[in-house]
PDB file of C-alpha atoms and ligand atoms in Angstrom:
ATOM      1  CA  MET A 208     -35.171 -12.941-151.267  1.00 54.00           C
ATOM      2  CA  GLU A 209     -36.118 -10.680-148.428  1.00 67.00           C
ATOM      3  CA  ASN A 210     -39.902 -10.170-148.626  1.00 72.00           C
ATOM      4  CA  LYS A 211     -40.043  -6.535-147.560  1.00 93.00           C
ATOM      5  CA  THR A 212     -42.860  -4.109-148.250  1.00 97.00           C
ATOM      6  CA  VAL A 213     -42.486  -2.054-151.381  1.00 98.00           C
ATOM      7  CA  TYR A 214     -44.596   0.721-153.020  1.00 98.00           C
ATOM      8  CA  LEU A 215     -46.115   0.291-156.463  1.00 98.00           C
ATOM      9  CA  ASN A 216     -48.631   2.608-158.079  1.00 98.00           C
ATOM     10  CA  GLY A 217     -50.424   3.656-154.866  1.00 98.00           C
ATOM     11  CA  LEU A 218     -50.230   0.282-153.051  1.00 98.00           C
ATOM     12  CA  TYR A 219     -47.852  -1.100-150.367  1.00 98.00           C
ATOM     13  CA  LEU A 220     -47.202  -4.722-151.221  1.00 97.00           C
ATOM     14  CA  PRO A 221     -44.867  -7.561-150.225  1.00 97.00           C
ATOM     15  CA  LEU A 222     -41.975  -7.514-152.675  1.00 97.00           C
ATOM     16  CA  ASP A 223     -42.992 -10.892-154.201  1.00 96.00           C
ATOM     17  CA  LYS A 224     -46.491  -9.622-154.919  1.00 97.00           C
ATOM     18  CA  ALA A 225     -45.347  -6.411-156.720  1.00 97.00           C
ATOM     19  CA  ARG A 226     -45.806  -6.945-160.506  1.00 97.00           C
ATOM     20  CA  VAL A 227     -45.466  -4.763-163.576  1.00 98.00           C
ATOM     21  CA  SER A 228     -46.652  -5.541-167.112  1.00 98.00           C
ATOM     22  CA  VAL A 229     -44.206  -6.723-169.763  1.00 98.00           C
ATOM     23  CA  MET A 230     -45.548  -3.860-171.815  1.00 98.00           C
ATOM     24  CA  ASP A 231     -44.140  -1.360-169.308  1.00 98.00           C
ATOM     25  CA  ARG A 232     -41.772   1.014-171.130  1.00 98.00           C
ATOM     26  CA  GLY A 233     -39.305   0.719-168.349  1.00 98.00           C
ATOM     27  CA  PHE A 234     -39.043  -3.049-169.153  1.00 98.00           C
ATOM     28  CA  LEU A 235     -39.102  -2.695-172.934  1.00 98.00           C
ATOM     29  CA  PHE A 236     -36.992   0.441-173.423  1.00 98.00           C
ATOM     30  CA  GLY A 237     -35.510   1.431-170.089  1.00 98.00           C
ATOM     31  CA  ASP A 238     -37.751   4.507-170.518  1.00 98.00           C
ATOM     32  CA  GLY A 239     -37.625   5.881-167.053  1.00 98.00           C
ATOM     33  CA  VAL A 240     -35.655   7.688-164.358  1.00 98.00           C
ATOM     34  CA  TYR A 241     -34.727   6.886-160.764  1.00 99.00           C
ATOM     35  CA  GLU A 242     -33.339   8.260-157.517  1.00 98.00           C
ATOM     36  CA  VAL A 243     -31.336   6.765-154.640  1.00 98.00           C
ATOM     37  CA  ILE A 244     -31.812   8.603-151.358  1.00 98.00           C
ATOM     38  CA  PRO A 245     -29.953   7.621-148.165  1.00 98.00           C
ATOM     39  CA  SER A 246     -31.946   7.526-144.947  1.00 97.00           C
ATOM     40  CA  TYR A 247     -30.059   7.811-141.682  1.00 96.00           C
ATOM     41  CA  SER A 248     -32.232   6.713-138.685  1.00 94.00           C
ATOM     42  CA  GLY A 249     -35.317   7.450-140.785  1.00 95.00           C
ATOM     43  CA  HIS A 250     -34.097  10.921-141.869  1.00 96.00           C
ATOM     44  CA  LEU A 251     -33.942  11.257-145.620  1.00 98.00           C
ATOM     45  CA  PHE A 252     -30.551  12.847-146.415  1.00 98.00           C
ATOM     46  CA  HIS A 253     -30.779  16.053-148.545  1.00 98.00           C
ATOM     47  CA  PHE A 254     -34.344  15.026-149.609  1.00 98.00           C
ATOM     48  CA  GLN A 255     -35.059  18.365-151.306  1.00 98.00           C
ATOM     49  CA  GLU A 256     -31.844  18.094-153.446  1.00 98.00           C
ATOM     50  CA  HIS A 257     -32.726  14.544-154.501  1.00 98.00           C
ATOM     51  CA  MET A 258     -36.254  15.742-155.409  1.00 98.00           C
ATOM     52  CA  GLU A 259     -34.778  18.593-157.431  1.00 98.00           C
ATOM     53  CA  ARG A 260     -32.548  16.249-159.355  1.00 98.00           C
ATOM     54  CA  LEU A 261     -35.550  13.932-159.965  1.00 98.00           C
ATOM     55  CA  GLU A 262     -37.522  16.883-161.324  1.00 98.00           C
ATOM     56  CA  ASN A 263     -34.629  17.741-163.677  1.00 98.00           C
ATOM     57  CA  SER A 264     -34.388  14.089-164.845  1.00 98.00           C
ATOM     58  CA  LEU A 265     -38.136  13.938-165.472  1.00 98.00           C
ATOM     59  CA  ASN A 266     -38.180  17.257-167.297  1.00 98.00           C
ATOM     60  CA  THR A 267     -35.358  16.088-169.655  1.00 98.00           C
ATOM     61  CA  ILE A 268     -37.159  12.923-170.581  1.00 98.00           C
ATOM     62  CA  ARG A 269     -40.466  14.875-170.837  1.00 98.00           C
ATOM     63  CA  LEU A 270     -42.360  13.026-168.157  1.00 98.00           C
ATOM     64  CA  VAL A 271     -44.582  14.887-165.680  1.00 97.00           C
ATOM     65  CA  ASN A 272     -43.715  14.327-162.010  1.00 98.00           C
ATOM     66  CA  PRO A 273     -46.708  12.249-160.747  1.00 98.00           C
ATOM     67  CA  HIS A 274     -46.302  13.612-157.176  1.00 98.00           C
ATOM     68  CA  SER A 275     -45.452  16.739-155.278  1.00 98.00           C
ATOM     69  CA  ARG A 276     -42.474  16.718-152.904  1.00 98.00           C
ATOM     70  CA  GLU A 277     -44.869  16.434-149.961  1.00 98.00           C
ATOM     71  CA  GLN A 278     -46.601  13.441-151.533  1.00 98.00           C
ATOM     72  CA  TRP A 279     -43.254  11.778-152.208  1.00 98.00           C
ATOM     73  CA  LEU A 280     -42.335  12.154-148.526  1.00 98.00           C
ATOM     74  CA  GLU A 281     -45.717  10.620-147.539  1.00 98.00           C
ATOM     75  CA  ILE A 282     -45.205   7.723-149.977  1.00 98.00           C
ATOM     76  CA  LEU A 283     -41.589   7.016-148.902  1.00 98.00           C
ATOM     77  CA  THR A 284     -41.753   7.413-145.150  1.00 98.00           C
ATOM     78  CA  PRO A 285     -43.714   4.156-144.429  1.00 97.00           C
ATOM     79  CA  LEU A 286     -40.953   2.180-146.186  1.00 97.00           C
ATOM     80  CA  LEU A 287     -38.270   3.400-143.760  1.00 97.00           C
ATOM     81  CA  ASP A 288     -36.977   1.653-140.593  1.00 95.00           C
ATOM     82  CA  PHE A 289     -36.058   4.497-138.205  1.00 94.00           C
ATOM     83  CA  SER A 290     -33.532   2.343-136.371  1.00 94.00           C
ATOM     84  CA  LEU A 291     -31.382   1.621-139.425  1.00 94.00           C
ATOM     85  CA  ASP A 292     -29.253   3.328-142.117  1.00 94.00           C
ATOM     86  CA  GLN A 293     -30.945   2.614-145.368  1.00 96.00           C
ATOM     87  CA  TYR A 294     -31.517   3.912-148.840  1.00 97.00           C
ATOM     88  CA  ILE A 295     -34.681   4.457-150.869  1.00 98.00           C
ATOM     89  CA  TYR A 296     -34.672   3.391-154.473  1.00 98.00           C
ATOM     90  CA  LEU A 297     -37.463   5.042-156.463  1.00 98.00           C
ATOM     91  CA  GLN A 298     -38.256   4.696-160.135  1.00 98.00           C
ATOM     92  CA  ILE A 299     -40.767   6.280-162.520  1.00 98.00           C
ATOM     93  CA  THR A 300     -41.249   4.895-165.983  1.00 98.00           C
ATOM     94  CA  ARG A 301     -43.382   6.136-168.880  1.00 98.00           C
ATOM     95  CA  GLY A 302     -45.840   3.366-168.008  1.00 98.00           C
ATOM     96  CA  VAL A 303     -47.642   0.524-169.785  1.00 98.00           C
ATOM     97  CA  ALA A 304     -48.260   1.231-173.467  1.00 96.00           C
ATOM     98  CA  PRO A 305     -50.705  -0.721-175.703  1.00 96.00           C
ATOM     99  CA  LYS A 306     -47.969  -1.554-178.215  1.00 97.00           C
ATOM    100  CA  ARG A 307     -44.136  -1.452-178.532  1.00 98.00           C
ATOM    101  CA  ASP A 308     -43.413   1.815-180.289  1.00 98.00           C
ATOM    102  CA  HIS A 309     -40.316   3.970-179.674  1.00 98.00           C
ATOM    103  CA  ALA A 310     -42.363   7.189-179.748  1.00 98.00           C
ATOM    104  CA  PHE A 311     -44.180   8.155-176.632  1.00 98.00           C
ATOM    105  CA  PRO A 312     -47.649   6.583-176.126  1.00 97.00           C
ATOM    106  CA  GLU A 313     -50.615   8.933-175.505  1.00 94.00           C
ATOM    107  CA  ASP A 314     -52.596   9.010-172.239  1.00 91.00           C
ATOM    108  CA  THR A 315     -50.349   6.540-170.417  1.00 95.00           C
ATOM    109  CA  LEU A 316     -50.048   6.719-166.653  1.00 97.00           C
ATOM    110  CA  PRO A 317     -46.437   6.480-165.355  1.00 98.00           C
ATOM    111  CA  THR A 318     -45.415   3.461-163.293  1.00 98.00           C
ATOM    112  CA  VAL A 319     -44.156   4.487-159.819  1.00 98.00           C
ATOM    113  CA  PHE A 320     -42.140   2.107-157.772  1.00 98.00           C
ATOM    114  CA  ALA A 321     -40.156   2.494-154.508  1.00 98.00           C
ATOM    115  CA  MET A 322     -38.332   0.192-152.164  1.00 98.00           C
ATOM    116  CA  CYS A 323     -35.965   0.513-149.250  1.00 97.00           C
ATOM    117  CA  SER A 324     -32.753  -1.441-148.585  1.00 96.00           C
ATOM    118  CA  ASN A 325     -30.240  -1.439-145.792  1.00 95.00           C
ATOM    119  CA  ILE A 326     -26.883   0.263-146.425  1.00 93.00           C
ATOM    120  CA  VAL A 327     -24.198  -2.401-146.289  1.00 88.00           C
ATOM    121  CA  PRO A 328     -20.789  -0.774-145.903  1.00 81.00           C
ATOM    122  CA  LEU A 329     -18.494  -1.724-148.798  1.00 78.00           C
ATOM    123  CA  ASP A 330     -15.489  -3.882-147.876  1.00 76.00           C
ATOM    124  CA  GLY A 331     -12.550  -1.555-147.869  1.00 73.00           C
ATOM    125  CA  LYS A 332     -14.496   1.584-147.042  1.00 71.00           C
ATOM    126  CA  GLU A 333     -11.873   2.576-144.447  1.00 76.00           C
ATOM    127  CA  TRP A 334      -8.669   1.137-145.946  1.00 87.00           C
ATOM    128  CA  GLY A 335      -9.397   1.708-149.622  1.00 96.00           C
ATOM    129  CA  VAL A 336     -10.408  -0.063-152.818  1.00 97.00           C
ATOM    130  CA  LYS A 337      -8.903  -0.742-156.281  1.00 98.00           C
ATOM    131  CA  ALA A 338     -10.188   0.851-159.462  1.00 98.00           C
ATOM    132  CA  ILE A 339      -9.481   0.584-163.172  1.00 98.00           C
ATOM    133  CA  SER A 340      -9.742   3.307-165.796  1.00 98.00           C
ATOM    134  CA  LEU A 341     -11.990   2.629-168.819  1.00 98.00           C
ATOM    135  CA  ASP A 342     -13.157   4.629-171.838  1.00 98.00           C
ATOM    136  CA  ASP A 343     -16.412   6.388-171.042  1.00 98.00           C
ATOM    137  CA  SER A 344     -18.626   4.708-173.587  1.00 94.00           C
ATOM    138  CA  ARG A 345     -21.883   6.340-172.346  1.00 97.00           C
ATOM    139  CA  TRP A 346     -24.232   8.812-174.027  1.00 97.00           C
ATOM    140  CA  ASP A 347     -24.551  12.600-173.816  1.00 95.00           C
ATOM    141  CA  LEU A 348     -27.279  12.652-171.133  1.00 97.00           C
ATOM    142  CA  CYS A 349     -25.261  11.440-168.200  1.00 98.00           C
ATOM    143  CA  ASN A 350     -26.750  14.234-166.061  1.00 98.00           C
ATOM    144  CA  VAL A 351     -30.085  12.393-166.230  1.00 98.00           C
ATOM    145  CA  LYS A 352     -30.527   9.636-163.712  1.00 98.00           C
ATOM    146  CA  ALA A 353     -31.977   7.321-166.275  1.00 98.00           C
ATOM    147  CA  THR A 354     -32.771   3.640-165.580  1.00 98.00           C
ATOM    148  CA  THR A 355     -31.112   2.941-168.993  1.00 97.00           C
ATOM    149  CA  LEU A 356     -27.818   1.826-167.408  1.00 98.00           C
ATOM    150  CA  LEU A 357     -26.427  -0.825-169.786  1.00 98.00           C
ATOM    151  CA  ALA A 358     -23.149   1.030-170.379  1.00 98.00           C
ATOM    152  CA  ASN A 359     -22.594   1.686-166.689  1.00 98.00           C
ATOM    153  CA  ILE A 360     -23.359  -1.990-165.969  1.00 98.00           C
ATOM    154  CA  LEU A 361     -20.870  -3.276-168.552  1.00 98.00           C
ATOM    155  CA  LEU A 362     -18.168  -0.852-167.169  1.00 98.00           C
ATOM    156  CA  ARG A 363     -18.762  -1.832-163.559  1.00 98.00           C
ATOM    157  CA  GLN A 364     -18.745  -5.513-164.475  1.00 98.00           C
ATOM    158  CA  GLU A 365     -15.403  -5.149-166.255  1.00 98.00           C
ATOM    159  CA  ALA A 366     -14.018  -3.533-163.118  1.00 98.00           C
ATOM    160  CA  VAL A 367     -15.396  -6.260-160.837  1.00 98.00           C
ATOM    161  CA  GLU A 368     -14.032  -9.007-163.092  1.00 98.00           C
ATOM    162  CA  LYS A 369     -10.599  -7.364-162.686  1.00 98.00           C
ATOM    163  CA  GLY A 370     -10.902  -7.411-158.857  1.00 97.00           C
ATOM    164  CA  CYS A 371     -11.825  -3.688-158.681  1.00 98.00           C
ATOM    165  CA  ALA A 372     -14.634  -1.853-156.872  1.00 97.00           C
ATOM    166  CA  GLU A 373     -15.151   0.742-159.571  1.00 98.00           C
ATOM    167  CA  ALA A 374     -14.364   1.792-163.111  1.00 98.00           C
ATOM    168  CA  ILE A 375     -13.110   5.317-163.424  1.00 98.00           C
ATOM    169  CA  LEU A 376     -14.321   6.723-166.764  1.00 98.00           C
ATOM    170  CA  VAL A 377     -12.181   8.777-169.117  1.00 98.00           C
ATOM    171  CA  LYS A 378     -13.537  10.784-172.092  1.00 98.00           C
ATOM    172  CA  ASP A 379     -11.240  12.549-174.591  1.00 97.00           C
ATOM    173  CA  GLY A 380      -8.336  12.360-172.022  1.00 98.00           C
ATOM    174  CA  TYR A 381     -10.392  13.773-169.122  1.00 98.00           C
ATOM    175  CA  VAL A 382     -11.886  12.007-166.136  1.00 98.00           C
ATOM    176  CA  THR A 383     -15.657  12.151-166.009  1.00 98.00           C
ATOM    177  CA  GLU A 384     -16.908   9.981-163.084  1.00 98.00           C
ATOM    178  CA  GLY A 385     -17.204   6.355-161.943  1.00 98.00           C
ATOM    179  CA  ALA A 386     -19.650   3.788-163.348  1.00 98.00           C
ATOM    180  CA  ALA A 387     -21.936   4.581-160.378  1.00 98.00           C
ATOM    181  CA  SER A 388     -20.082   7.293-158.475  1.00 98.00           C
ATOM    182  CA  ASN A 389     -18.482  10.731-158.734  1.00 98.00           C
ATOM    183  CA  ILE A 390     -14.745  11.235-158.609  1.00 98.00           C
ATOM    184  CA  PHE A 391     -12.551  13.420-156.397  1.00 98.00           C
ATOM    185  CA  ALA A 392      -8.740  13.719-156.595  1.00 98.00           C
ATOM    186  CA  VAL A 393      -6.192  15.529-154.473  1.00 98.00           C
ATOM    187  CA  ILE A 394      -3.517  17.040-156.775  1.00 98.00           C
ATOM    188  CA  ASP A 395      -0.842  19.326-155.361  1.00 97.00           C
ATOM    189  CA  GLY A 396      -2.847  19.695-152.147  1.00 97.00           C
ATOM    190  CA  LEU A 397      -6.007  20.832-153.991  1.00 98.00           C
ATOM    191  CA  LEU A 398      -9.243  18.752-153.784  1.00 98.00           C
ATOM    192  CA  LEU A 399     -10.614  18.552-157.304  1.00 98.00           C
ATOM    193  CA  THR A 400     -13.791  17.179-158.875  1.00 98.00           C
ATOM    194  CA  PRO A 401     -14.937  17.623-162.490  1.00 98.00           C
ATOM    195  CA  PRO A 402     -17.522  20.342-163.090  1.00 98.00           C
ATOM    196  CA  LYS A 403     -21.202  19.575-163.633  1.00 98.00           C
ATOM    197  CA  GLY A 404     -22.367  19.181-167.243  1.00 96.00           C
ATOM    198  CA  SER A 405     -23.965  16.587-169.508  1.00 93.00           C
ATOM    199  CA  GLY A 406     -20.960  14.281-168.990  1.00 97.00           C
ATOM    200  CA  ILE A 407     -21.615  13.460-165.339  1.00 98.00           C
ATOM    201  CA  LEU A 408     -24.406  12.847-162.911  1.00 98.00           C
ATOM    202  CA  PRO A 409     -24.667  15.828-160.531  1.00 98.00           C
ATOM    203  CA  GLY A 410     -24.128  13.724-157.360  1.00 98.00           C
ATOM    204  CA  ILE A 411     -25.720  14.854-154.153  1.00 98.00           C
ATOM    205  CA  THR A 412     -22.842  13.423-152.142  1.00 98.00           C
ATOM    206  CA  ARG A 413     -20.463  15.368-154.426  1.00 98.00           C
ATOM    207  CA  ASP A 414     -22.255  18.588-153.589  1.00 98.00           C
ATOM    208  CA  VAL A 415     -22.284  17.885-149.856  1.00 98.00           C
ATOM    209  CA  ILE A 416     -18.515  17.173-149.923  1.00 98.00           C
ATOM    210  CA  LEU A 417     -17.797  20.475-151.726  1.00 98.00           C
ATOM    211  CA  GLU A 418     -19.993  22.337-149.202  1.00 98.00           C
ATOM    212  CA  ILE A 419     -18.210  20.693-146.319  1.00 98.00           C
ATOM    213  CA  ALA A 420     -14.771  21.541-147.875  1.00 98.00           C
ATOM    214  CA  ARG A 421     -15.734  25.150-148.393  1.00 98.00           C
ATOM    215  CA  THR A 422     -17.142  25.516-144.897  1.00 98.00           C
ATOM    216  CA  ASN A 423     -13.983  24.072-143.403  1.00 98.00           C
ATOM    217  CA  LYS A 424     -11.650  26.068-145.717  1.00 98.00           C
ATOM    218  CA  LEU A 425     -10.149  22.946-147.323  1.00 98.00           C
ATOM    219  CA  PRO A 426      -8.744  24.086-150.719  1.00 98.00           C
ATOM    220  CA  CYS A 427     -11.081  22.709-153.405  1.00 98.00           C
ATOM    221  CA  SER A 428     -12.119  23.388-156.922  1.00 98.00           C
ATOM    222  CA  GLU A 429     -14.644  22.121-159.523  1.00 98.00           C
ATOM    223  CA  ASP A 430     -12.305  21.735-162.447  1.00 98.00           C
ATOM    224  CA  ILE A 431     -11.396  19.364-165.273  1.00 98.00           C
ATOM    225  CA  ILE A 432      -8.963  16.559-164.359  1.00 98.00           C
ATOM    226  CA  SER A 433      -6.859  15.119-167.193  1.00 98.00           C
ATOM    227  CA  PHE A 434      -6.161  11.395-166.960  1.00 98.00           C
ATOM    228  CA  GLU A 435      -2.419  12.178-166.855  1.00 98.00           C
ATOM    229  CA  ALA A 436      -2.976  14.359-163.799  1.00 98.00           C
ATOM    230  CA  LEU A 437      -5.175  11.705-162.113  1.00 98.00           C
ATOM    231  CA  LYS A 438      -2.292   9.191-162.471  1.00 98.00           C
ATOM    232  CA  ASN A 439      -0.141  11.478-160.272  1.00 96.00           C
ATOM    233  CA  ALA A 440      -2.899  12.352-157.729  1.00 98.00           C
ATOM    234  CA  SER A 441      -1.926  11.816-154.114  1.00 98.00           C
ATOM    235  CA  GLU A 442      -5.487  10.785-153.336  1.00 98.00           C
ATOM    236  CA  ILE A 443      -8.489   9.567-155.384  1.00 98.00           C
ATOM    237  CA  TRP A 444     -12.002   9.053-153.909  1.00 98.00           C
ATOM    238  CA  ILE A 445     -15.262   7.742-155.345  1.00 98.00           C
ATOM    239  CA  THR A 446     -18.447   9.138-153.846  1.00 98.00           C
ATOM    240  CA  SER A 447     -22.127   8.069-153.889  1.00 98.00           C
ATOM    241  CA  SER A 448     -25.244   7.958-151.781  1.00 97.00           C
ATOM    242  CA  THR A 449     -24.861   4.234-151.032  1.00 95.00           C
ATOM    243  CA  ARG A 450     -21.042   4.225-150.491  1.00 94.00           C
ATOM    244  CA  GLU A 451     -20.473   7.768-149.215  1.00 96.00           C
ATOM    245  CA  ILE A 452     -16.724   8.420-149.662  1.00 97.00           C
ATOM    246  CA  ILE A 453     -14.403   5.592-150.570  1.00 97.00           C
ATOM    247  CA  PRO A 454     -10.660   6.099-151.034  1.00 97.00           C
ATOM    248  CA  VAL A 455      -9.138   4.524-154.143  1.00 98.00           C
ATOM    249  CA  VAL A 456      -5.705   3.241-153.194  1.00 98.00           C
ATOM    250  CA  GLU A 457      -4.799   1.479-156.432  1.00 98.00           C
ATOM    251  CA  LEU A 458      -5.533   2.628-159.963  1.00 98.00           C
ATOM    252  CA  ASP A 459      -4.736   0.310-162.896  1.00 98.00           C
ATOM    253  CA  SER A 460      -2.553  -1.850-160.608  1.00 98.00           C
ATOM    254  CA  LYS A 461      -0.472   1.180-159.460  1.00 98.00           C
ATOM    255  CA  LYS A 462      -0.542   2.645-155.957  1.00 98.00           C
ATOM    256  CA  VAL A 463      -2.301   5.961-155.474  1.00 98.00           C
ATOM    257  CA  GLY A 464       0.007   8.048-153.228  1.00 97.00           C
ATOM    258  CA  ASP A 465       1.476   5.656-150.708  1.00 96.00           C
ATOM    259  CA  GLY A 466      -1.286   3.088-151.339  1.00 97.00           C
ATOM    260  CA  LYS A 467      -3.212   4.029-148.187  1.00 97.00           C
ATOM    261  CA  PRO A 468      -6.205   6.359-147.584  1.00 97.00           C
ATOM    262  CA  GLY A 469      -4.713   9.830-147.509  1.00 97.00           C
ATOM    263  CA  PRO A 470      -4.965  12.612-144.905  1.00 97.00           C
ATOM    264  CA  VAL A 471      -7.523  14.680-146.859  1.00 98.00           C
ATOM    265  CA  PHE A 472      -9.808  11.608-147.022  1.00 97.00           C
ATOM    266  CA  ARG A 473      -9.474  11.008-143.280  1.00 96.00           C
ATOM    267  CA  THR A 474     -10.363  14.622-142.582  1.00 97.00           C
ATOM    268  CA  MET A 475     -13.322  14.656-145.000  1.00 98.00           C
ATOM    269  CA  HIS A 476     -14.546  11.228-143.725  1.00 96.00           C
ATOM    270  CA  GLU A 477     -14.703  12.620-140.127  1.00 96.00           C
ATOM    271  CA  LEU A 478     -16.340  15.868-141.249  1.00 98.00           C
ATOM    272  CA  PHE A 479     -18.914  14.003-143.367  1.00 97.00           C
ATOM    273  CA  GLN A 480     -19.879  11.692-140.488  1.00 95.00           C
ATOM    274  CA  ALA A 481     -20.171  14.667-138.127  1.00 97.00           C
ATOM    275  CA  TYR A 482     -22.318  16.531-140.731  1.00 98.00           C
ATOM    276  CA  LYS A 483     -24.612  13.508-141.039  1.00 95.00           C
ATOM    277  CA  ARG A 484     -25.037  13.332-137.283  1.00 94.00           C
ATOM    278  CA  SER A 485     -25.721  17.107-137.143  1.00 96.00           C
ATOM    279  CA  LEU A 486     -28.818  16.621-139.310  1.00 95.00           C
ATOM    280  CA  LEU A 487     -30.485  14.026-137.046  1.00 91.00           C
TER     281      LEU A 487
HETATM  282  N1  LIG B 164     -25.586   6.016-158.257  1.00 83.92           N
HETATM  283  N2  LIG B 164     -22.510   9.097-160.948  1.00 83.92           N
HETATM  284  C1  LIG B 164     -23.224   7.988-161.300  1.00 83.92           C
HETATM  285  C2  LIG B 164     -23.156   7.500-162.718  1.00 83.92           C
HETATM  286  C3  LIG B 164     -24.040   7.347-160.356  1.00 83.92           C
HETATM  287  O1  LIG B 164     -24.779   6.278-160.694  1.00 83.92           O
HETATM  288  C4  LIG B 164     -24.078   7.882-158.999  1.00 83.92           C
HETATM  289  C5  LIG B 164     -24.896   7.205-157.948  1.00 83.92           C
HETATM  290  C6  LIG B 164     -23.290   8.996-158.701  1.00 83.92           C
HETATM  291  C7  LIG B 164     -23.362   9.572-157.316  1.00 83.92           C
HETATM  292  O2  LIG B 164     -24.516  10.336-157.058  1.00 83.92           O
HETATM  293  P1  LIG B 164     -25.130  10.497-155.613  1.00 83.92           P
HETATM  294  O3  LIG B 164     -24.007  11.022-154.738  1.00 83.92           O
HETATM  295  O4  LIG B 164     -26.226  11.432-155.735  1.00 83.92           O
HETATM  296  O5  LIG B 164     -25.516   9.096-155.128  1.00 83.92           O
HETATM  297  C8  LIG B 164     -22.555   9.610-159.690  1.00 83.92           C
HETATM  298  C9  LIG B 164     -26.520   5.362-157.415  1.00 83.92           C
HETATM  299  C10 LIG B 164     -26.069   5.211-155.963  1.00 83.92           C
HETATM  300  C11 LIG B 164     -26.964   4.107-158.010  1.00 83.92           C
HETATM  301  O6  LIG B 164     -27.091   4.119-159.249  1.00 83.92           O
HETATM  302  O7  LIG B 164     -27.265   3.138-157.312  1.00 83.92           O
END
């Protein structure tokens, strides 16, 4: 295990010295929220948007943000290596309670943890990955970036065991998102992604892609996608902070389009990389 420096409750420590109590509500209940923020050459990508989503997640689970945005930046910056592309993982739990009780404890300080990892490009980023569709078995608060990820884990694991990079989730006949990504599809020349709501995580990468598409006049829309329509899409992509935009070239063992990354993906990939560089 790489013994990097991590942040825990006000201290910077070697990873193997960072310890939390077994009574931490994050450990006992998954009672916490998290963020994943990419950092390109030490520049935190869309930091304000990640902070806004963090604030929304905290508000929904009724936890007070322990830090201002400025304090978060001060905490996270020492973890970054300015010569690398990395991502910050940060997590806040409801803290260490005196006893295991589902209801919130009183006067408990939250546990704040952050670490930084290198972005390792996914195999197939350029030439595409396989995906399977699965029933979306998750709860009604998918807009909260909660550490409670058991359903997502089981779905991703099922995909991996079938040789796939992602599970594309379907609820009541409509596509929601991936186990750890948002979904885009090109259908009849239109770039589509499901609208925000409680059924999906409002991905920051998703928003950036929509912004880039609109700026460059690529036809796009935030609209529901039926699973039937997805099966006939000419392109499918999965998007996230750690994987950026990945073309899905096979869904449920059938080729998507001609089985190669499509022209809209290639255009968006170039535009996305140029946009990233423009922020440095
Ligand atoms: N996950 N939907 C889900 C369920 C996710 O877990 C993620 C990201 C996304 C994409 O959001 P963003 O573009 O803001 O990364 C959508 C992160 C990377 C994770 O859990 O590691």
